[in-house]
Coordinates of C-alpha atoms and ligand atoms in Angstrom, one line a residue:
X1 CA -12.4 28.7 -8.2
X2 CA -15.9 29.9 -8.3
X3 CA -17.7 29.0 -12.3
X4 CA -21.0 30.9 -13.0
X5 CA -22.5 31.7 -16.3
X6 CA -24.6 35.2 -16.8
X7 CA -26.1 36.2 -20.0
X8 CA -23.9 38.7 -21.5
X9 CA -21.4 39.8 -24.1
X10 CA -17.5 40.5 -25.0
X11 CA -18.6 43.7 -25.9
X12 CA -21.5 44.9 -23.2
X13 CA -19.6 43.1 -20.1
X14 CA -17.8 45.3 -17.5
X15 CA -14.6 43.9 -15.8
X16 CA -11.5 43.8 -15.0
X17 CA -10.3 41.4 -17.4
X18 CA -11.9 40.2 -20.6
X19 CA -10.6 36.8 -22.4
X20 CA -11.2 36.7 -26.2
X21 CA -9.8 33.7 -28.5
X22 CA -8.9 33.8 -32.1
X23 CA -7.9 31.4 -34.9
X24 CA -4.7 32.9 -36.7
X25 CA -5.7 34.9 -39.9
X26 CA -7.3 38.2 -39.0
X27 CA -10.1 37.3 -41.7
X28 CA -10.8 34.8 -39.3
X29 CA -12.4 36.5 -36.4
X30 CA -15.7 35.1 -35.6
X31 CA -17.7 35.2 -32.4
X32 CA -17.2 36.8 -29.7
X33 CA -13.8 38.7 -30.6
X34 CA -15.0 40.1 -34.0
X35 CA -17.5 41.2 -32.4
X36 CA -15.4 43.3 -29.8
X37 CA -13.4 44.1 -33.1
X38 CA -16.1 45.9 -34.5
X39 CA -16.7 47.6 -30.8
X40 CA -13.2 48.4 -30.8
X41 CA -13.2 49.9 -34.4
X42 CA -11.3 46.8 -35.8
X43 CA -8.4 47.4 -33.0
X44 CA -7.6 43.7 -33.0
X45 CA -8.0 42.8 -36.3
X46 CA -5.1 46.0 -36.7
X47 CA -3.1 43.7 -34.1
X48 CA -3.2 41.1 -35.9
X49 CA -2.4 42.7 -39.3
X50 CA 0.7 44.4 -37.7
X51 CA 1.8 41.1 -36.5
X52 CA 2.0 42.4 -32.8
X53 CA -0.5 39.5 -32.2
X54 CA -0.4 36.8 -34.3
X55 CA -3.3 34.3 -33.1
X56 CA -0.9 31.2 -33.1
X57 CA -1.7 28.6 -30.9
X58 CA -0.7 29.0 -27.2
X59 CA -0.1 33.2 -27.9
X60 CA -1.3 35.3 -25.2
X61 CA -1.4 39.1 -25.5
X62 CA -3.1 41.4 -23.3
X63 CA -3.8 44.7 -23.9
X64 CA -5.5 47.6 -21.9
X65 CA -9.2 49.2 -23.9
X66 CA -8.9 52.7 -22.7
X67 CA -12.6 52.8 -22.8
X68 CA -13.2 51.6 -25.5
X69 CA -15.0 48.3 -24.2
X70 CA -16.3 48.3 -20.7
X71 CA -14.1 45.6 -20.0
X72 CA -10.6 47.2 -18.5
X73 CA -8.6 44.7 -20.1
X74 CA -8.3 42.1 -23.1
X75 CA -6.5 39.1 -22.9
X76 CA -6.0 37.8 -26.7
X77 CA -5.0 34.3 -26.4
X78 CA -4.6 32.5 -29.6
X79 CA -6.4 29.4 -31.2
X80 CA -4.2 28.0 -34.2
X81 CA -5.4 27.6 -37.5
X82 CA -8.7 27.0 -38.4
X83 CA -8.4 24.0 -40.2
X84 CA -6.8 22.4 -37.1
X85 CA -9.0 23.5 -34.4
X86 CA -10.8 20.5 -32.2
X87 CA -11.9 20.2 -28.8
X88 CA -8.1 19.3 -27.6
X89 CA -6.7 22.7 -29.3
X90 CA -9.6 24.4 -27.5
X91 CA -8.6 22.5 -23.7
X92 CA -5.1 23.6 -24.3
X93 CA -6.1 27.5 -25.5
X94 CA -8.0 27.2 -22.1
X95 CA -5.5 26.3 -20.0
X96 CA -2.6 28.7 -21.6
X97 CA -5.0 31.5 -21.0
X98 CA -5.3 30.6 -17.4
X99 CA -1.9 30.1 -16.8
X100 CA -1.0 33.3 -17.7
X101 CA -4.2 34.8 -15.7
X102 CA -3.2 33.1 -12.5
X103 CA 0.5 33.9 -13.2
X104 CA -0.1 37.9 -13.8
X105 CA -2.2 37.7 -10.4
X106 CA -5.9 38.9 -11.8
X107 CA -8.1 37.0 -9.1
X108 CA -11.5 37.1 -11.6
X109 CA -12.1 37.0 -15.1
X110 CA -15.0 36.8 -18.4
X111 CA -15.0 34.7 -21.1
X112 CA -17.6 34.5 -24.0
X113 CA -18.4 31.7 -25.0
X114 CA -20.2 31.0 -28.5
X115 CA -20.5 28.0 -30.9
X116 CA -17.1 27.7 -32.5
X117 CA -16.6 25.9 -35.6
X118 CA -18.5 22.4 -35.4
X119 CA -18.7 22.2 -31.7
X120 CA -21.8 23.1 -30.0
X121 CA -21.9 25.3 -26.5
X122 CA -22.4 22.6 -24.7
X123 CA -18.9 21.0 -25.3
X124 CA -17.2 24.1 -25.9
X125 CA -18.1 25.0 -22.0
X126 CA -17.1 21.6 -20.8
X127 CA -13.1 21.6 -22.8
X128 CA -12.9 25.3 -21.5
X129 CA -13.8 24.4 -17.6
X130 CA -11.9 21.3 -18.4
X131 CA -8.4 22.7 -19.7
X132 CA -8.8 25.9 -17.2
X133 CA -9.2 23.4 -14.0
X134 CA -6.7 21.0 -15.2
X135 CA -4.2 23.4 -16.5
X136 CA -3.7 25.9 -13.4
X137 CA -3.9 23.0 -10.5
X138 CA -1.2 22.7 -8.3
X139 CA -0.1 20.9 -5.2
X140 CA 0.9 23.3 -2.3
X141 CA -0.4 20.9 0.6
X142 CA 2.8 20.5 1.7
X143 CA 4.5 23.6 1.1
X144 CA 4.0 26.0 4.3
X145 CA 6.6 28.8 3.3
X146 CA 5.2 32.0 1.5
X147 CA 1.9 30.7 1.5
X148 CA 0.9 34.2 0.7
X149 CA 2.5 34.2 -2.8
X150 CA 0.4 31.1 -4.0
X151 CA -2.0 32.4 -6.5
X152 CA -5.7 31.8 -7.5
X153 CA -8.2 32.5 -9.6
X154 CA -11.6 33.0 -7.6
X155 CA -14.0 33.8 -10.0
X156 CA -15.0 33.1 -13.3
X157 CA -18.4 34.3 -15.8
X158 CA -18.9 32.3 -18.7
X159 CA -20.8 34.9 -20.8
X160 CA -23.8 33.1 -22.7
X161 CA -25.6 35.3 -25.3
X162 CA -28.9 34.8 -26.4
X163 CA -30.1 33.7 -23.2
X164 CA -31.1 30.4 -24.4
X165 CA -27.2 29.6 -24.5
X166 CA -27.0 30.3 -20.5
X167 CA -28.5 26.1 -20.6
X168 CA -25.9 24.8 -22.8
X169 CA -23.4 26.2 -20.9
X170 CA -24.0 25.4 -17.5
X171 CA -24.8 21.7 -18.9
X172 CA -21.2 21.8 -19.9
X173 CA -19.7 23.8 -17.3
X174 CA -21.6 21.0 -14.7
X175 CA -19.9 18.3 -16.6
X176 CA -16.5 19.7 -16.7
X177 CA -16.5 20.9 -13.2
X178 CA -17.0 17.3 -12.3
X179 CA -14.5 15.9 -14.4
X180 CA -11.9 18.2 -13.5
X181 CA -12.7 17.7 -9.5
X182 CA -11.9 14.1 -10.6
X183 CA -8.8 14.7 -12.5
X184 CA -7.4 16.8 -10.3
X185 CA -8.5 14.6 -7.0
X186 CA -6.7 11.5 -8.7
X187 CA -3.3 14.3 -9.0
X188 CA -3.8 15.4 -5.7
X189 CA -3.4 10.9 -4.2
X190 CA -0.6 10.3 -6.3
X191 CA 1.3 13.6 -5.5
X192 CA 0.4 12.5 -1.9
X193 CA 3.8 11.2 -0.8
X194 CA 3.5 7.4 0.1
X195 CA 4.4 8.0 4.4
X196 CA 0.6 9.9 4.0
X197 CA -1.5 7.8 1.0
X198 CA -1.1 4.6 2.4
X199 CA -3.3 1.9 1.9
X200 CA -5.4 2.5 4.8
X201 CA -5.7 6.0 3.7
X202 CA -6.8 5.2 -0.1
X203 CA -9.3 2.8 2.4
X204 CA -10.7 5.3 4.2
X205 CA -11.0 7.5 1.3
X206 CA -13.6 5.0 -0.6
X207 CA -15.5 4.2 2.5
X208 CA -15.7 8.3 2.7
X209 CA -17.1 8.7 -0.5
X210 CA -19.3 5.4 -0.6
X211 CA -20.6 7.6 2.5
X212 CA -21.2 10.7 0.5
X213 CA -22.6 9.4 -3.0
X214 CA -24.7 5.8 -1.1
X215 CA -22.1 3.7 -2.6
X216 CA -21.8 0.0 -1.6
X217 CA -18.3 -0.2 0.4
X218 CA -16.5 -3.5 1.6
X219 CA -12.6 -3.4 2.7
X220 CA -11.1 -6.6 3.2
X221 CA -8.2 -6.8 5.7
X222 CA -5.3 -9.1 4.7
X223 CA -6.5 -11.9 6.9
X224 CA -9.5 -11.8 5.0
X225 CA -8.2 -11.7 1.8
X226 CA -6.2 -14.7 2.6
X227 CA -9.0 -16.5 4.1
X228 CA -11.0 -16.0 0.5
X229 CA -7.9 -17.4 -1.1
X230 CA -6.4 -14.1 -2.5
X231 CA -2.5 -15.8 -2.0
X232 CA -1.0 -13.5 -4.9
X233 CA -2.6 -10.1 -3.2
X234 CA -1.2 -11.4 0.1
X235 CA 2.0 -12.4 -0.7
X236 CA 2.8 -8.7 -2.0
X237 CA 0.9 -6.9 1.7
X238 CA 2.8 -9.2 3.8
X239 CA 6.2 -7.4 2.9
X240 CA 4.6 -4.3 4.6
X241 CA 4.3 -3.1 7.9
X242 CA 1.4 -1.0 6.7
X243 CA -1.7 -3.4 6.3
X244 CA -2.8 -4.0 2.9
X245 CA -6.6 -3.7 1.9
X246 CA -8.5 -4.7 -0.8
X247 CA -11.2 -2.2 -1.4
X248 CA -14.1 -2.8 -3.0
X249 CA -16.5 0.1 -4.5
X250 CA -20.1 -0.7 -6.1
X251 CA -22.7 2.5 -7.5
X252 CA -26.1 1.2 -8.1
X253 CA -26.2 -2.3 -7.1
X254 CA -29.3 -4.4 -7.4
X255 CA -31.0 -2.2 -10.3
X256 CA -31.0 -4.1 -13.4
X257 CA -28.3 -2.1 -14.5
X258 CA -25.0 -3.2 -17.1
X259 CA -22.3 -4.1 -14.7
X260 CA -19.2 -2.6 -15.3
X261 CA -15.8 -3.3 -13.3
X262 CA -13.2 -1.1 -13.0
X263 CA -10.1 -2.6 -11.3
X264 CA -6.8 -0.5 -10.5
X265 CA -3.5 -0.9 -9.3
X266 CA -2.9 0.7 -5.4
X267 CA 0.9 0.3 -5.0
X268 CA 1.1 3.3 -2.6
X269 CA 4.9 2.3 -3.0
X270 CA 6.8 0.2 -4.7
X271 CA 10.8 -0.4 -3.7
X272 CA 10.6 -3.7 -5.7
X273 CA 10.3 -5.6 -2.5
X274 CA 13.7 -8.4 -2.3
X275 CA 14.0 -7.8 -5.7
X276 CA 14.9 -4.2 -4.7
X277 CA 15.0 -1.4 -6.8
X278 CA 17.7 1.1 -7.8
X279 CA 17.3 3.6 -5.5
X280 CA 18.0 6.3 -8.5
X281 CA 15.0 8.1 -9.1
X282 CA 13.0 5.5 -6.5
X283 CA 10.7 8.5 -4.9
X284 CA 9.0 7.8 -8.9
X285 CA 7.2 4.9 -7.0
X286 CA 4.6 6.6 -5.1
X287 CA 2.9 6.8 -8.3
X288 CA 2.2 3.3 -8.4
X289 CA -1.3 3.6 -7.2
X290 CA -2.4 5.9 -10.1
X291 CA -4.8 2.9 -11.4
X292 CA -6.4 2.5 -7.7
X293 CA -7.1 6.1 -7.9
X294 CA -8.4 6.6 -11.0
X295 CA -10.7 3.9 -10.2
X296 CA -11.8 5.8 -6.7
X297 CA -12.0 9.2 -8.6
X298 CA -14.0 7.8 -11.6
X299 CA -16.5 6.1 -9.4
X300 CA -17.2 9.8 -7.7
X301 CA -17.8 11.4 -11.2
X302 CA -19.7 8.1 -12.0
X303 CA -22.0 9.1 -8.7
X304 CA -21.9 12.7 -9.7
X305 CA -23.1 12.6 -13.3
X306 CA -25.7 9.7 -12.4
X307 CA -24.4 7.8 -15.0
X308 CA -27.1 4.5 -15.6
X309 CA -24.5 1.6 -15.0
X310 CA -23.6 -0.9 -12.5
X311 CA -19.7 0.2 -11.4
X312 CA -17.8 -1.8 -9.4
X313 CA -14.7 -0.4 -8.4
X314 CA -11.7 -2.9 -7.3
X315 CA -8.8 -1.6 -5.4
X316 CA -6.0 -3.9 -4.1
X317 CA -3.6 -1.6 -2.6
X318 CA -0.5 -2.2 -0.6
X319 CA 2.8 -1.5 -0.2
X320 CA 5.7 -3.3 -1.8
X321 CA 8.9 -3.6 0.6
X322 CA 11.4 -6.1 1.6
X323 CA 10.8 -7.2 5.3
X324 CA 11.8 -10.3 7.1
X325 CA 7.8 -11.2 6.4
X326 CA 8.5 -10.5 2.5
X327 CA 7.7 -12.9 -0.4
X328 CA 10.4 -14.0 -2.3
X329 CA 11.8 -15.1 -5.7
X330 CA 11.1 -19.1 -6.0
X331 CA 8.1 -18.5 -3.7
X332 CA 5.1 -20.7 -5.3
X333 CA 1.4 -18.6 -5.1
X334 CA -1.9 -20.0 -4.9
X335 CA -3.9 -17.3 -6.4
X336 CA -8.1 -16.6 -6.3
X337 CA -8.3 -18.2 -9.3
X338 CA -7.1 -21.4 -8.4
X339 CA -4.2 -21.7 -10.7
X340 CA -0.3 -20.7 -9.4
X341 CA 1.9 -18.8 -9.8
X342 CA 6.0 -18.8 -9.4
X343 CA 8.0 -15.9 -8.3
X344 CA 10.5 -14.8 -10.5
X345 CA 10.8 -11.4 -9.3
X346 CA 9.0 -9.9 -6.9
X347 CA 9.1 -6.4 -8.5
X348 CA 6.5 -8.1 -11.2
X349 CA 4.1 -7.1 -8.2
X350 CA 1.1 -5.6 -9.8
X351 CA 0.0 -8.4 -11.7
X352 CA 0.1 -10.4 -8.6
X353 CA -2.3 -8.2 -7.1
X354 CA -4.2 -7.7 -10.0
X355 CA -4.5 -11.3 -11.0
X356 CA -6.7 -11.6 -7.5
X357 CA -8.7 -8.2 -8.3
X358 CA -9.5 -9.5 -12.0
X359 CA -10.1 -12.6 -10.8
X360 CA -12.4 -11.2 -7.8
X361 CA -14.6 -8.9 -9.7
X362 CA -16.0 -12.1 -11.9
X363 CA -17.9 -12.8 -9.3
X364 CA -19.8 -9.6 -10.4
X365 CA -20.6 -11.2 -13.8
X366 CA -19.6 -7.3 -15.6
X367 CA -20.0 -7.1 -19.0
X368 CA -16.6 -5.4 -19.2
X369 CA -13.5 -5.0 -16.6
X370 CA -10.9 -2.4 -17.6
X371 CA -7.9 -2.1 -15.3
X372 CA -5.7 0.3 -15.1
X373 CA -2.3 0.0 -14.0
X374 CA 1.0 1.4 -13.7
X375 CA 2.2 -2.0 -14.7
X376 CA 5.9 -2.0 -17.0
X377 CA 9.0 0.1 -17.0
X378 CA 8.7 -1.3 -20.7
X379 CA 6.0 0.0 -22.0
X380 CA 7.7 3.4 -20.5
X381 CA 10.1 2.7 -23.0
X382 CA 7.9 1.3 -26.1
X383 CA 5.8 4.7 -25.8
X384 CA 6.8 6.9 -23.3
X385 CA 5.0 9.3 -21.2
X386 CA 2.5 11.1 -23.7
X387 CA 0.6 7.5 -24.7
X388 CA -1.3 4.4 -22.3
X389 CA -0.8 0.9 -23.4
X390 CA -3.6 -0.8 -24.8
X391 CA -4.5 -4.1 -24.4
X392 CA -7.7 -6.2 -24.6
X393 CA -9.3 -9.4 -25.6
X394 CA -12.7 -8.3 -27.4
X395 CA -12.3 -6.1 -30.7
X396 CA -15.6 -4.0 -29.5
X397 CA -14.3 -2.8 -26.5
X398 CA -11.4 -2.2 -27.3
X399 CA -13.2 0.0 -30.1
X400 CA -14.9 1.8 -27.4
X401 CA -11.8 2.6 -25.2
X402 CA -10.1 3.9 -28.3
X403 CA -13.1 6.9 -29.5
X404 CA -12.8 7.5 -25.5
X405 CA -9.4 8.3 -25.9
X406 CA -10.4 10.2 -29.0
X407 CA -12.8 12.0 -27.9
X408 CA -10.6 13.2 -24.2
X409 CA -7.1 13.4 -26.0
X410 CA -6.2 11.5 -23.9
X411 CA -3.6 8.7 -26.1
X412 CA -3.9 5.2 -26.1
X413 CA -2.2 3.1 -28.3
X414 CA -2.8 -0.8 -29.4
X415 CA -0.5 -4.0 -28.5
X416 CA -1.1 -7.4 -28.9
X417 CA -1.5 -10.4 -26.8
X418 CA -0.3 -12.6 -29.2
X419 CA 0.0 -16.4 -28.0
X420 CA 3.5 -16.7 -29.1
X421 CA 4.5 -14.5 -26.0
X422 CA 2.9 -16.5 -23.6
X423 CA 5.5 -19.1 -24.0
X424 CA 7.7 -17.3 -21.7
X425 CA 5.8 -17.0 -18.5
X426 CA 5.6 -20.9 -18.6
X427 CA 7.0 -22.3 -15.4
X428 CA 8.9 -26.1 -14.6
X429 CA 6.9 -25.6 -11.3
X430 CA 3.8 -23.9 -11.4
X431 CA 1.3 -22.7 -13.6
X432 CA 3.0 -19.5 -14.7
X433 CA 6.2 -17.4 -14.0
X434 CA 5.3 -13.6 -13.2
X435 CA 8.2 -12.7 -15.6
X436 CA 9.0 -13.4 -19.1
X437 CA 11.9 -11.7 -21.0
X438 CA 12.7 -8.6 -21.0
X439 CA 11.7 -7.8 -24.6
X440 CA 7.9 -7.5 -25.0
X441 CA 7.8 -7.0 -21.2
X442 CA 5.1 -4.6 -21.6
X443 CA 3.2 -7.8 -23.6
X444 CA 3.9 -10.0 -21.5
X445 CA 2.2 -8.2 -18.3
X446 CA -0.8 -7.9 -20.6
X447 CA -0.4 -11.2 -21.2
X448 CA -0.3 -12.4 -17.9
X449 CA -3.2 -10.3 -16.6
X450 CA -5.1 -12.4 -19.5
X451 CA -5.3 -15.6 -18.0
X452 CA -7.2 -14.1 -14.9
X453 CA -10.4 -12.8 -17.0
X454 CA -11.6 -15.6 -18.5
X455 CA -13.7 -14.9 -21.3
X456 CA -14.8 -11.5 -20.1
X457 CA -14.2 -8.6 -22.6
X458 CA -11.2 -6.6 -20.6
X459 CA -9.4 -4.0 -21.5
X460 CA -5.9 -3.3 -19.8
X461 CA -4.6 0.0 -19.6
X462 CA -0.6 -0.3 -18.6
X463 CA -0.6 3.9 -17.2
X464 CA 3.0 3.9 -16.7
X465 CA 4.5 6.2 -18.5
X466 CA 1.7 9.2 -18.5
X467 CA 0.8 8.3 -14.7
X468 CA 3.2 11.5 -13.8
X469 CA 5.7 13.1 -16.0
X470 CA 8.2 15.4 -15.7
X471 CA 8.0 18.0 -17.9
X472 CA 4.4 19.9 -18.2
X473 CA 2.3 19.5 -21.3
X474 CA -0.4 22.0 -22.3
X475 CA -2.9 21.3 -18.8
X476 CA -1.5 18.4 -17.8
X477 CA 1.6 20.4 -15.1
X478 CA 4.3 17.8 -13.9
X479 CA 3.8 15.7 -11.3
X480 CA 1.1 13.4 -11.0
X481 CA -1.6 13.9 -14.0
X482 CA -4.6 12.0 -13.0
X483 CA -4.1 9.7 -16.3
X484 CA -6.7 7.4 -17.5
X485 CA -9.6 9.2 -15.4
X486 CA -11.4 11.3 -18.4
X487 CA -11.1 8.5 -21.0
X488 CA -13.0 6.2 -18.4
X489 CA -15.5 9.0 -17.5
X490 CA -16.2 9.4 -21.1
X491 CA -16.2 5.6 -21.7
X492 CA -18.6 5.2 -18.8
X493 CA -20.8 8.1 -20.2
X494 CA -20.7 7.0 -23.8
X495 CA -21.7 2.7 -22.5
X496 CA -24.7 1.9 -24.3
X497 CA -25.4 -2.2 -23.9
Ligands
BES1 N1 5.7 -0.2 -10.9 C1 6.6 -0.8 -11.8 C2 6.5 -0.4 -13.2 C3 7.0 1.0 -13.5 C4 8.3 1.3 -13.9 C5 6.1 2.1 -13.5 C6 8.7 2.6 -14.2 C7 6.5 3.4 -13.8 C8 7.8 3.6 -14.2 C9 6.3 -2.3 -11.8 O1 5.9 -2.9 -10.6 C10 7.6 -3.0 -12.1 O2 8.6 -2.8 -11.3 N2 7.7 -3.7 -13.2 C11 8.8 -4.4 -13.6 C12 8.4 -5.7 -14.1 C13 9.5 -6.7 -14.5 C14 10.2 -7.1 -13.2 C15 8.9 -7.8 -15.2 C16 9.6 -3.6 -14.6 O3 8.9 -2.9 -15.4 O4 10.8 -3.5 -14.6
ZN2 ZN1 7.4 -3.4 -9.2
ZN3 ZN1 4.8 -1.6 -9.4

């Protein structure tokens, strides 16, 4: 899909297809559609009245101008009511318009856009590109039947009007582009079934991009990893016939720079290993590298919007299978940081890999580490698909990730770490057990992940549940939804030390 912005009006633009927005009450229409209102000799605004268009959020109506607008077509598409309208309604008016665009088949369309409310051009162009992008992606790469009927949209103007609004929006229209190429690439990995994103494949896709934006790259093979005394990471990659990697990303090293660490979960498959899974609804499981690739996406946009900071990206990723090689419950782990841990189930894998990756990207000294990981079937169940766990030992950072997830829409919701809870992953004959109880399992992975930081201010994101859901939300279709990626871009962007 080709963006462009040209300086231009609702009312002065001719093409085939013309997007205006309004808020619900006809006394309402500002912008851009009361001003084709008063072109159209108050045609909408007699819509509206006669309730044949009602402005409510989501509501599309289009309707043909018969000349009276050099545009050939209007498509109303409905804002909510005033009093409610933020960036999130606007990302999710963006995306239902699109939806419906792609879906009726038009192949171009224009779009005004004009300070709304309390939001400048700038942001309003970014949320639009945003919920447009994210709302009409799809994954066809593996369907080869009818290719024909798959549609697009190939073209779209962004109208800015006066001309010194044509900066504002391409500022935001750069921005969201990025972001959305970053969304949508983290979909596109974990709707990549796991036989083609394997770990050598997420590999070669960071030593591709360190390539492309003069990133730092370092992949260590198993051997290696075992040789540096990563004995949780390698007790998970030797259940595998496909060779685990630990991949290692850094953007601006050497200059002075914050240091940042982003560290994320790169299950490309996860049957539970001996402690094997049900195999109801198992296919799920090729999801479980949606924290390694939020870190690989995040560290593109990083690269692409310049951001000052020193990023290190941390991706263990392997598989997680049973096989004659395959760590088992009651095995005894030496892990990076020294201290060991028991095997109580080896479907508690991610933390074991993690707990080398946290420990690993100390060595960086980072002011923060945030990891993301599609860690506990519990905290699936404490809140669902719609909301990430949140976890973290330092109250300012944890302050940060939560206007992040403000400011995207993207949920997060606070847990504790309370000390009580770490009474259950005490072991008779190691350090730790990687399994408490059941109840406060969600806590309890936090928990563990903990004593792997040190006193670094960390942040754990358990991406479970919204890593890919079933049934579509607004711009977020079903399938894999990229989760995570925009709250870290904007955390990243918003960083000051
Ligand atoms: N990858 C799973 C967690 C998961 C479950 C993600 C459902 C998405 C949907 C993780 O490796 C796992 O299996 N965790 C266990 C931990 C338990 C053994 C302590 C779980 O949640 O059951
Ligand atoms: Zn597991
Ligand atoms: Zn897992």
């Amino acid at each position: 899909m080709e963006i462009r912005v040209e300086q231009g009006t609702a009312e002065t633009y001719p093409c085939e297809l013309m997007l205006l927005f309004a808020f619900e009450s006809p006394e309402e229409l500002i912008g851009p559609v009361r001003a084709a209102d008063i072109a159209w000799r108050g045609f909408i605004s007699a819509l509206m009245k006669q309730g044949d268009f009602k402005g409510e959020l989501h509501e599309r109506r289009l309707v043909y101008t018969q000349g009276a607008l050099p545009a050939k077509r209007v498509l109303l598409t409905g804002l909510g009511k005033k009093s409610e309208f933020d960036l999130e309604k606007w990302r999710e008016a963006s995306s239902k318009a699109g939806q419906y665009i792609k879906e009726a088949g038009f192949r171009q369309f224009a779009v005004a856009v004009q300070k709304l409310d309390r939001f400048s051009e700038t942001e309003l162009a970014e949320a639009f590109v945003v919920g447009l992008l994210l709302g009409t992606y799809q994954f066809n790469e593996f369907k080869t039947l009818e290719r024909e009927k798959i549609k697009e949209i190939s073209e779209v103007v962004l109208l800015a009007d006066p001309a010194e609004a044509i900066r504002p929006l391409q500022e935001g229209m750069r921005t969201g582009k990025i972001i959305s190429k970053a969304v949508n690439g983290a979909r596109d990995l974990v709707n990549g079934p796991a036989n083609i994103v394997t770990p050598t494949f997420l590999a070669e896709r960071a030593r591709e991009l360190a390539k492309n934006y003069g990133m730092e790259h370092q992949t260590l093979e198993v051997g290696e990893a075992e040789a540096m005394g990563m004995g949780a990471f390698v007790a998970v990659a030797r259940g595998s016939q496909q060779p685990g990697k630990f991949v290692v990303l850094e953007y601006n090293k050497g200059r002075g720079l914050d240091t940042i660490a982003l560290v994320g979960k790169g299950i490309t498959f996860d049957s539970g290993g001996i402690s094997i899974k049900p195999s109801e609804r198992m296919e799920r499981m090729k999801d479980d590298m949606s924290g390694a690739a939020a870190v690989l996406v995040t560290m593109q946009a990083a690269a692409e919007l310049q951001i000052p900071l020193h990023l290190v990206g941390i991706m263990p990723t392997t598989e997680n299978l049973p096989d004659g090689r395959a760590y088992k419950p009651g095995d005894i782990l030496k892990t990076l940081s020294g201290q060991t841990v028991e095997v109580i189930s080896t479907d508690a894998e991610g933390r074991l890999i993690l707990c080398d990756a946290l420990a690993y990207s100390l060595r960086y000294q980072p002011r923060a580490i945030i990891d993301l990981a599609t860690l506990t079937g519990a905290c699936v169940v404490a809140l669902g698909d719609y909301v990430i766990g949140l976890f973290g030992n330092d109250e300012g950072l944890l302050k940060r990730v939560e206007e992040a997830s403000a400011r995207t829409g993207e949920r997060a919701w606070r847990l504790p770490l309370w000390d009580e809870y770490f009474e259950y992953l005490k072991s008779d004959v190691a350090d730790f057990r990687n399994v408490g109880t059941r109840a406060a399992g969600a806590i309890i992975g936090g928990i563990f992940l903990s004593r792997f930081v040190e006193k670094t201010p960390w942040v754990h994101l358990d991406i479970a549940g919204p890593a890919s859901i079933d049934k579509a939300r607004p711009y977020i279709p079903a399938g894999g939804t990229g989760a995570g990626v925009r709250l870290l871009i904007q955390f990243l962007s918003d960083w000051r030390s």
